[in-house]
Each structure stands twice: as structure tokens, then as C-alpha cells.
Amino acid sequence: MLSLSAEKIDGFFKAVAASKNLYIPVDNTSGKANFQKWSEGTKLSSQLKTVRSAKDFFFPKTENLVNYKIDGKSVTVEDPRKDVEDFVVFGVRACDAKSFEIIDNVYLKMTPVDSYYKNRRDHGTVVTLACSEPAQTCFCPTYKIDAANPAGDVSAWLADGTYYFLANTDKGKSLLESVKSVLSEADEKAVDAEKKAISEKLEKLPFAHLDLSKFDGKNMMKVFNSKVWDRVSEACLGCGTCTYVCPTCMCFDVRDFDTGNGIKQVRCWDSCMYNDFTQMAAENPRHTQKERSRQRFMHKLVYYPMAHDGLCSCVGCGRCLESCPVNMNIVKVIKAFNEEAAEEK
């Protein structure tokens, strides 16, 4: 394990940025944090999490897939992709790190592999940071995610004014080796104490151990047909905020734009909460917000786990709890189904 005084973190950033693009959480003018490219003078945010997750680095909100020109019967196709430079994302929390596994299962482990996503994953190195002060809206323990011991290419902890680093992958080892001149060897005593302190805080969170047993795949049709959906979806505005801040939402739309000098095909994030998400030429199978809300939560808690060995497509980051303008969120859905089950007894 390697360490560095927190007072010298800028030296660490400078050493990393000497060979790779580096992104860190930075406060904006409204006091919220988002990832920003590091340059000298950029200050690391002390916020627990960013408004938007680190998913953006691997699955950007918009990207140009292909360009083409049509001249009579001739079609010229251009691949607009450029070589992705190696980059490092520092300060990723355990929940966001887990989201990469969830997206990888779809974009890397299914056929065909998404080459755009893979290219970024291959070139990105993730440095996670343990959550010293988890928020009341966090519920990552529900999904067996350990914020005291985050996964990533490199895991980091801030304890008693010192950063500690542990490489978990070859990319992580390569990164720490490249900046070893600013790091010192350290034992694990301080980190062990920090892990214990964080674990105790996690256990006290109000939503730390939500009961997911009602969403077992064996109960799929019962959950699907439940009257709970009428109640929990009633206030939903269909604004899509929850999907845009969610680190695991991965739906997209593909559109062609006439630039006046050819066609540009663009992939952009989409949301199952939008009324035109499933619109087809002759029909829209989800006419109401109830049906659209049900689809979102069924996918998170039932469909995805059924396809991926019980792994839920939610990481308990709490962003939807903090962002929804009408306070509709996955915690309320889980609780509503548990209440329904209790009433049936």
C-alpha cells in the first residue's frame, strides 16, 4: 500500500496528468460537484458525489457514431472516431464503480460488443475513493456494495489527513508505478481503522438494508400486475431526471441529422420515462406514465437481475432520491411492495 499527505494531493495529480488526461470532482458555482479535467489550480471537491456519475466517461450523453454522404446511388461512409487517449478518473465512489460492471454486462459481455464503449473502457483507469461520510440518501449496502472498500483499478482512502492507495488491476499497478516518486510505502493500520469507521456509519443509514425479496423473478407477474404501480406512479411527471442522473441507465436513441454537407448519425441518451420512448410506426405499447414507471423499476429490480445472476441494475447511490422533483424514487417503490406484502399476511 502507498500513501501521500492530503496536503500534497496536487503533486499526485500533476504527476498523473504528466502522461494522461486526469479528471477529478470539482465544485461548480452552485456548490455542486461534477467531474472536470484537472489543470494546475483546480481544486478537488469535498462533496460526497457528483451530480452526474462517472458513467459519462465511458457512455457519453451524445456521440457521433458515423457520417455518410449520398450522391445518387453512391454512399460514402466515414468513421468519425478518433483514437481515445489514456485517461484517469479520480474520486469515483463505490456505487459508481459498481455501475461499470452492470453496464459492462450489456455492452461488453453480450453480442455484439459495443466497440465505442469498449474503446473508452480500455483506455480509462478508475481510481475510487472510499466514502468517509455516506449520506442519508445512500443505500448501497442493500446491493452488497461496500463503500468502505470500493472496487476500481486503484482503491483510495482518506484517513487522518493522508491518502492511501492500493492497486487492484494491471492498469492500477501501472498508474501507481508511474507516480511512485510522489508516494511512500505505508502499512494498512490507518486504512483498516477507516474501513471499520465507515462500515459502522453505513449500518446506521436509514435505507441500508431494504428488503428486495418481493422482487424475486419467481414473482415477476405478481409484481407486474400489482396495484402498487397505480399509487407510486401517480405523481410522476415523466421528466426523465432520474434516468439522466442514474449511473446504470444505459438506454439510447440513434438519430440522423442532415448537416447540409452529409448525414451525421448521433447516439444520445434516452429515457424509458418519456412518452415517445416506445413509440413505433403504428403503436406505442406503453400509453400511460404508470406503464412507463413500471418498466423502469421492473428493469432495475426484476428483469435485469433475472438475466444477470441476481445482480440488480441499481447501486443505491441516492441520486434519484435527491433529484426527483416530486420525490418519487426506487426506495419508495421497494417500501410500497413490502407494505403490500405485509398487508396480505
Short mmCIF file of C-alpha atoms in Angstrom, two decimals:
data_model
loop_
_atom_site.label_atom_id
_atom_site.label_comp_id
_atom_site.label_asym_id
_atom_site.label_seq_id
_atom_site.Cartn_x
_atom_site.Cartn_y
_atom_site.Cartn_z
CA MET A 1 0.00 0.00 0.00
CA LEU A 2 1.18 3.51 -0.86
CA SER A 3 0.38 6.83 0.76
CA LEU A 4 0.53 10.58 0.30
CA SER A 5 -0.22 13.52 2.59
CA ALA A 6 -3.51 15.16 1.64
CA GLU A 7 -1.65 18.46 1.51
CA LYS A 8 0.37 17.08 -1.41
CA ILE A 9 -2.54 15.74 -3.46
CA ASP A 10 -1.93 18.37 -6.15
CA GLY A 11 1.53 16.87 -6.62
CA PHE A 12 -0.08 13.49 -7.20
CA PHE A 13 -2.50 14.99 -9.72
CA LYS A 14 0.36 16.75 -11.51
CA ALA A 15 2.32 13.50 -11.75
CA VAL A 16 -0.69 11.63 -13.17
CA ALA A 17 -1.55 14.42 -15.62
CA ALA A 18 2.01 14.41 -16.96
CA SER A 19 1.20 11.33 -19.03
CA LYS A 20 -2.60 11.01 -19.03
CA ASN A 21 -5.68 13.19 -19.06
CA LEU A 22 -6.94 13.39 -15.48
CA TYR A 23 -10.48 14.13 -14.33
CA ILE A 24 -11.47 14.90 -10.74
CA PRO A 25 -14.64 16.07 -8.94
CA VAL A 26 -14.76 19.87 -8.87
CA ASP A 27 -17.33 22.21 -7.33
CA ASN A 28 -19.24 24.46 -9.70
CA THR A 29 -20.60 27.94 -8.94
CA SER A 30 -23.77 26.48 -7.39
CA GLY A 31 -21.79 24.37 -4.94
CA LYS A 32 -22.49 21.08 -6.73
CA ALA A 33 -19.71 18.80 -7.93
CA ASN A 34 -19.07 17.30 -11.35
CA PHE A 35 -16.03 15.77 -12.98
CA GLN A 36 -13.69 18.21 -14.69
CA LYS A 37 -10.34 17.90 -16.42
CA TRP A 38 -7.56 18.71 -13.99
CA SER A 39 -5.13 21.54 -14.55
CA GLU A 40 -2.91 23.35 -12.09
CA GLY A 41 -5.06 25.34 -9.70
CA THR A 42 -8.07 23.01 -10.00
CA LYS A 43 -9.33 22.15 -6.52
CA LEU A 44 -10.66 18.73 -5.59
CA SER A 45 -14.25 18.85 -4.34
CA SER A 46 -15.09 17.62 -0.86
CA GLN A 47 -18.63 16.66 -1.94
CA LEU A 48 -19.60 13.04 -1.40
CA LYS A 49 -20.67 12.52 -5.01
CA THR A 50 -21.01 14.29 -8.31
CA VAL A 51 -24.38 15.30 -9.76
CA ARG A 52 -23.74 13.12 -12.80
CA SER A 53 -21.90 9.86 -12.42
CA ALA A 54 -18.60 8.75 -13.91
CA LYS A 55 -20.62 6.74 -16.44
CA ASP A 56 -20.28 9.76 -18.74
CA PHE A 57 -16.63 8.95 -19.44
CA PHE A 58 -17.47 5.59 -20.98
CA PHE A 59 -21.02 6.15 -22.22
CA PRO A 60 -21.27 9.87 -23.07
CA LYS A 61 -24.58 11.70 -23.27
CA THR A 62 -24.12 12.20 -27.02
CA GLU A 63 -21.65 10.78 -29.50
CA ASN A 64 -21.20 10.81 -33.25
CA LEU A 65 -21.41 7.20 -34.49
CA VAL A 66 -20.95 7.57 -38.23
CA ASN A 67 -21.12 10.13 -41.04
CA TYR A 68 -22.22 9.43 -44.58
CA LYS A 69 -22.94 11.16 -47.84
CA ILE A 70 -25.38 10.06 -50.53
CA ASP A 71 -24.69 11.01 -54.13
CA GLY A 72 -27.17 9.32 -56.41
CA LYS A 73 -26.63 5.61 -55.90
CA SER A 74 -23.24 6.15 -54.28
CA VAL A 75 -22.91 6.18 -50.48
CA THR A 76 -19.68 7.32 -48.81
CA VAL A 77 -19.29 6.26 -45.18
CA GLU A 78 -16.90 7.96 -42.74
CA ASP A 79 -15.97 6.69 -39.29
CA PRO A 80 -15.66 9.87 -37.16
CA ARG A 81 -13.97 8.17 -34.23
CA LYS A 82 -10.57 9.36 -33.15
CA ASP A 83 -8.07 7.47 -31.06
CA VAL A 84 -9.04 7.73 -27.41
CA GLU A 85 -6.16 8.93 -25.27
CA ASP A 86 -5.47 7.20 -21.97
CA PHE A 87 -7.26 8.93 -19.12
CA VAL A 88 -7.72 8.62 -15.37
CA VAL A 89 -10.86 9.35 -13.37
CA PHE A 90 -10.11 10.08 -9.72
CA GLY A 91 -12.61 10.10 -6.87
CA VAL A 92 -15.16 7.61 -8.21
CA ARG A 93 -17.34 6.26 -5.40
CA ALA A 94 -18.07 2.58 -4.80
CA CYS A 95 -21.61 2.85 -6.17
CA ASP A 96 -20.45 4.34 -9.46
CA ALA A 97 -17.65 1.78 -9.73
CA LYS A 98 -20.25 -0.98 -9.42
CA SER A 99 -22.29 0.63 -12.19
CA PHE A 100 -19.49 -0.11 -14.66
CA GLU A 101 -19.94 -3.83 -14.04
CA ILE A 102 -23.68 -3.50 -14.70
CA ILE A 103 -23.14 -1.67 -17.98
CA ASP A 104 -20.25 -3.96 -18.97
CA ASN A 105 -22.62 -6.92 -18.78
CA VAL A 106 -24.66 -5.41 -21.60
CA TYR A 107 -22.14 -3.55 -23.74
CA LEU A 108 -19.10 -5.83 -23.38
CA LYS A 109 -20.36 -9.30 -22.49
CA MET A 110 -23.26 -9.56 -24.92
CA THR A 111 -23.09 -9.84 -28.70
CA PRO A 112 -22.32 -7.62 -30.48
CA VAL A 113 -19.79 -5.83 -28.27
CA ASP A 114 -20.27 -2.07 -28.28
CA SER A 115 -16.92 -1.00 -29.75
CA TYR A 116 -17.44 2.66 -28.85
CA TYR A 117 -17.94 1.82 -25.18
CA LYS A 118 -15.15 -0.77 -25.18
CA ASN A 119 -12.67 1.70 -26.62
CA ARG A 120 -13.23 4.07 -23.71
CA ARG A 121 -13.19 1.31 -21.10
CA ASP A 122 -9.87 0.05 -22.47
CA HIS A 123 -8.28 3.48 -22.20
CA GLY A 124 -9.76 4.58 -18.87
CA THR A 125 -8.28 3.97 -15.43
CA VAL A 126 -10.62 4.33 -12.46
CA VAL A 127 -9.36 5.48 -9.06
CA THR A 128 -12.09 5.01 -6.47
CA LEU A 129 -12.35 6.78 -3.13
CA ALA A 130 -13.97 5.31 -0.04
CA CYS A 131 -16.94 7.23 1.39
CA SER A 132 -15.81 8.61 4.74
CA GLU A 133 -19.18 10.30 5.31
CA PRO A 134 -22.00 8.46 3.49
CA ALA A 135 -25.22 10.44 3.05
CA GLN A 136 -28.64 9.64 4.48
CA THR A 137 -29.86 9.04 0.93
CA CYS A 138 -27.25 6.34 0.27
CA PHE A 139 -28.41 2.73 0.26
CA CYS A 140 -25.56 0.87 -1.43
CA PRO A 141 -25.43 -1.79 1.35
CA THR A 142 -28.83 -3.02 0.11
CA TYR A 143 -26.99 -4.25 -3.00
CA LYS A 144 -23.97 -5.60 -1.10
CA ILE A 145 -21.77 -2.72 -2.27
CA ASP A 146 -19.09 -1.83 0.26
CA ALA A 147 -18.40 1.91 0.29
CA ALA A 148 -15.61 1.27 2.80
CA ASN A 149 -13.74 -0.92 0.34
CA PRO A 150 -14.53 0.35 -3.18
CA ALA A 151 -13.59 -1.58 -6.30
CA GLY A 152 -11.68 0.03 -9.15
CA ASP A 153 -8.31 -0.12 -10.84
CA VAL A 154 -6.98 1.68 -7.77
CA SER A 155 -8.79 1.96 -4.44
CA ALA A 156 -8.09 5.01 -2.29
CA TRP A 157 -8.90 6.07 1.26
CA LEU A 158 -8.55 9.41 3.02
CA ALA A 159 -7.71 8.84 6.68
CA ASP A 160 -6.23 11.27 9.21
CA GLY A 161 -5.07 13.71 6.55
CA THR A 162 -3.41 11.05 4.39
CA TYR A 163 -4.42 9.39 1.14
CA TYR A 164 -3.77 5.67 0.84
CA PHE A 165 -3.68 3.83 -2.50
CA LEU A 166 -4.00 0.15 -3.38
CA ALA A 167 -3.77 -1.17 -6.95
CA ASN A 168 -6.32 -3.86 -7.88
CA THR A 169 -5.64 -4.35 -11.60
CA ASP A 170 -2.76 -4.20 -14.05
CA LYS A 171 -3.89 -0.74 -15.12
CA GLY A 172 -3.92 0.31 -11.49
CA LYS A 173 -0.44 -1.07 -10.88
CA SER A 174 0.85 0.73 -13.96
CA LEU A 175 -0.66 4.01 -12.80
CA LEU A 176 0.84 3.85 -9.30
CA GLU A 177 4.19 2.76 -10.71
CA SER A 178 4.22 5.83 -12.97
CA VAL A 179 3.79 8.20 -10.00
CA LYS A 180 5.71 6.29 -7.33
CA SER A 181 8.14 9.19 -6.95
CA VAL A 182 5.47 11.18 -5.07
CA LEU A 183 4.20 8.24 -2.99
CA SER A 184 5.53 6.47 0.08
CA GLU A 185 5.17 2.94 1.37
CA ALA A 186 2.63 2.54 4.18
CA ASP A 187 1.05 -0.16 6.29
CA GLU A 188 -2.69 -0.81 6.41
CA LYS A 189 -3.45 0.10 10.03
CA ALA A 190 -4.97 3.51 9.27
CA VAL A 191 -6.97 2.09 6.36
CA ASP A 192 -8.30 -0.78 8.46
CA ALA A 193 -9.47 1.71 11.09
CA GLU A 194 -11.08 3.88 8.41
CA LYS A 195 -12.87 0.88 6.90
CA LYS A 196 -14.27 -0.04 10.29
CA ALA A 197 -15.46 3.51 10.95
CA ILE A 198 -17.15 3.73 7.54
CA SER A 199 -18.81 0.33 7.96
CA GLU A 200 -20.32 1.44 11.26
CA LYS A 201 -21.75 4.55 9.58
CA LEU A 202 -23.16 2.51 6.70
CA GLU A 203 -25.01 0.23 9.10
CA LYS A 204 -26.80 3.24 10.59
CA LEU A 205 -28.15 4.54 7.29
CA PRO A 206 -31.98 4.52 7.15
CA PHE A 207 -32.12 2.56 3.87
CA ALA A 208 -29.08 0.35 4.40
CA HIS A 209 -30.94 -2.96 4.26
CA LEU A 210 -34.05 -2.66 2.12
CA ASP A 211 -35.89 -5.94 1.59
CA LEU A 212 -35.68 -6.96 -2.08
CA SER A 213 -37.21 -10.41 -1.64
CA LYS A 214 -40.54 -9.34 -3.17
CA PHE A 215 -38.77 -8.79 -6.49
CA ASP A 216 -37.62 -12.35 -6.93
CA GLY A 217 -38.01 -13.39 -10.56
CA LYS A 218 -40.47 -16.08 -9.49
CA ASN A 219 -42.88 -13.30 -8.52
CA MET A 220 -42.48 -11.39 -11.78
CA MET A 221 -46.11 -11.44 -12.92
CA LYS A 222 -47.42 -10.75 -9.44
CA VAL A 223 -45.22 -7.68 -9.19
CA PHE A 224 -46.06 -6.64 -12.75
CA ASN A 225 -49.82 -6.78 -12.12
CA SER A 226 -49.72 -5.22 -8.65
CA LYS A 227 -51.95 -2.24 -7.89
CA VAL A 228 -48.95 -0.64 -6.19
CA TRP A 229 -47.95 0.81 -9.56
CA ASP A 230 -51.12 2.91 -9.69
CA ARG A 231 -50.17 4.58 -6.44
CA VAL A 232 -46.40 5.03 -6.80
CA SER A 233 -46.60 6.35 -10.37
CA GLU A 234 -49.40 8.82 -9.79
CA ALA A 235 -47.13 11.81 -9.14
CA CYS A 236 -44.56 11.03 -11.85
CA LEU A 237 -44.03 13.88 -14.31
CA GLY A 238 -42.17 11.79 -16.87
CA CYS A 239 -39.35 14.34 -16.84
CA GLY A 240 -36.58 11.73 -17.05
CA THR A 241 -34.39 13.37 -14.41
CA CYS A 242 -33.94 10.05 -12.61
CA THR A 243 -32.58 8.37 -15.74
CA TYR A 244 -30.15 11.17 -16.53
CA VAL A 245 -28.51 11.14 -13.09
CA CYS A 246 -28.62 7.34 -12.77
CA PRO A 247 -25.21 5.64 -13.14
CA THR A 248 -26.74 2.42 -14.52
CA CYS A 249 -29.32 3.66 -17.05
CA MET A 250 -27.99 2.80 -20.49
CA CYS A 251 -30.84 3.26 -22.97
CA PHE A 252 -30.16 5.39 -26.02
CA ASP A 253 -31.69 6.66 -29.24
CA VAL A 254 -29.97 6.97 -32.62
CA ARG A 255 -30.84 9.87 -34.90
CA ASP A 256 -29.67 11.13 -38.28
CA PHE A 257 -29.08 14.84 -38.85
CA ASP A 258 -28.67 16.48 -42.23
CA THR A 259 -25.74 18.86 -41.82
CA GLY A 260 -26.09 20.30 -45.29
CA ASN A 261 -22.89 18.51 -46.20
CA GLY A 262 -23.90 14.95 -45.47
CA ILE A 263 -25.63 12.99 -42.74
CA LYS A 264 -24.38 12.75 -39.17
CA GLN A 265 -25.66 9.80 -37.14
CA VAL A 266 -25.69 10.50 -33.41
CA ARG A 267 -26.33 8.32 -30.39
CA CYS A 268 -27.84 10.10 -27.39
CA TRP A 269 -29.18 9.05 -24.02
CA ASP A 270 -32.88 8.28 -23.90
CA SER A 271 -35.31 7.59 -21.08
CA CYS A 272 -37.96 4.93 -20.63
CA MET A 273 -39.91 7.58 -18.70
CA TYR A 274 -40.58 9.59 -21.88
CA ASN A 275 -43.92 9.08 -23.57
CA ASP A 276 -42.33 8.54 -27.00
CA PHE A 277 -39.66 6.09 -25.84
CA THR A 278 -41.54 3.07 -27.21
CA GLN A 279 -43.37 4.90 -30.00
CA MET A 280 -43.39 2.82 -33.18
CA ALA A 281 -44.89 3.46 -36.58
CA ALA A 282 -48.29 2.01 -35.72
CA GLU A 283 -48.43 1.85 -31.94
CA ASN A 284 -47.00 2.76 -28.55
CA PRO A 285 -47.26 -0.23 -26.18
CA ARG A 286 -46.86 1.97 -23.07
CA HIS A 287 -49.61 4.54 -23.19
CA THR A 288 -49.54 5.76 -19.58
CA GLN A 289 -46.98 7.02 -17.12
CA LYS A 290 -47.88 4.08 -14.91
CA GLU A 291 -46.68 1.66 -17.59
CA ARG A 292 -43.51 3.64 -18.17
CA SER A 293 -42.73 3.91 -14.46
CA ARG A 294 -43.38 0.22 -14.01
CA GLN A 295 -40.96 -0.60 -16.82
CA ARG A 296 -38.17 1.43 -15.23
CA PHE A 297 -38.40 -0.21 -11.82
CA MET A 298 -39.16 -3.69 -13.13
CA HIS A 299 -35.99 -3.48 -15.19
CA LYS A 300 -33.90 -2.35 -12.22
CA LEU A 301 -35.27 -4.89 -9.75
CA VAL A 302 -36.63 -7.84 -11.75
CA TYR A 303 -35.70 -8.08 -15.44
CA TYR A 304 -32.01 -7.24 -15.19
CA PRO A 305 -31.39 -9.49 -12.13
CA MET A 306 -33.15 -12.37 -13.91
CA ALA A 307 -30.72 -12.03 -16.82
CA HIS A 308 -27.57 -11.43 -14.76
CA ASP A 309 -27.45 -13.88 -11.87
CA GLY A 310 -29.40 -11.75 -9.41
CA LEU A 311 -27.41 -8.55 -9.92
CA CYS A 312 -29.76 -5.56 -9.66
CA SER A 313 -29.46 -2.62 -12.02
CA CYS A 314 -29.35 -0.15 -9.14
CA VAL A 315 -26.35 0.71 -6.98
CA GLY A 316 -28.01 2.71 -4.21
CA CYS A 317 -26.23 5.97 -4.99
CA GLY A 318 -29.27 8.01 -3.93
CA ARG A 319 -29.14 10.45 -6.84
CA CYS A 320 -32.76 9.80 -7.80
CA LEU A 321 -33.84 10.49 -4.21
CA GLU A 322 -32.07 13.83 -4.32
CA SER A 323 -33.09 14.85 -7.85
CA CYS A 324 -36.72 13.86 -8.41
CA PRO A 325 -38.92 16.99 -8.26
CA VAL A 326 -41.88 15.01 -6.85
CA ASN A 327 -39.91 12.68 -4.56
CA MET A 328 -40.70 9.52 -6.48
CA ASN A 329 -37.84 7.04 -6.31
CA ILE A 330 -36.82 3.41 -6.15
CA VAL A 331 -36.74 3.36 -2.34
CA LYS A 332 -40.42 4.31 -2.23
CA VAL A 333 -41.21 1.57 -4.74
CA ILE A 334 -39.38 -1.08 -2.71
CA LYS A 335 -41.07 0.04 0.50
CA ALA A 336 -44.50 0.10 -1.15
CA PHE A 337 -44.19 -3.53 -2.21
CA ASN A 338 -43.01 -4.55 1.25
CA GLU A 339 -46.04 -2.79 2.74
CA GLU A 340 -48.32 -4.59 0.29
CA ALA A 341 -46.81 -7.92 1.31
CA ALA A 342 -47.30 -7.11 4.99
CA GLU A 343 -50.97 -6.27 4.39
CA GLU A 344 -51.51 -9.60 2.63
CA LYS A 345 -50.39 -11.57 5.69
#
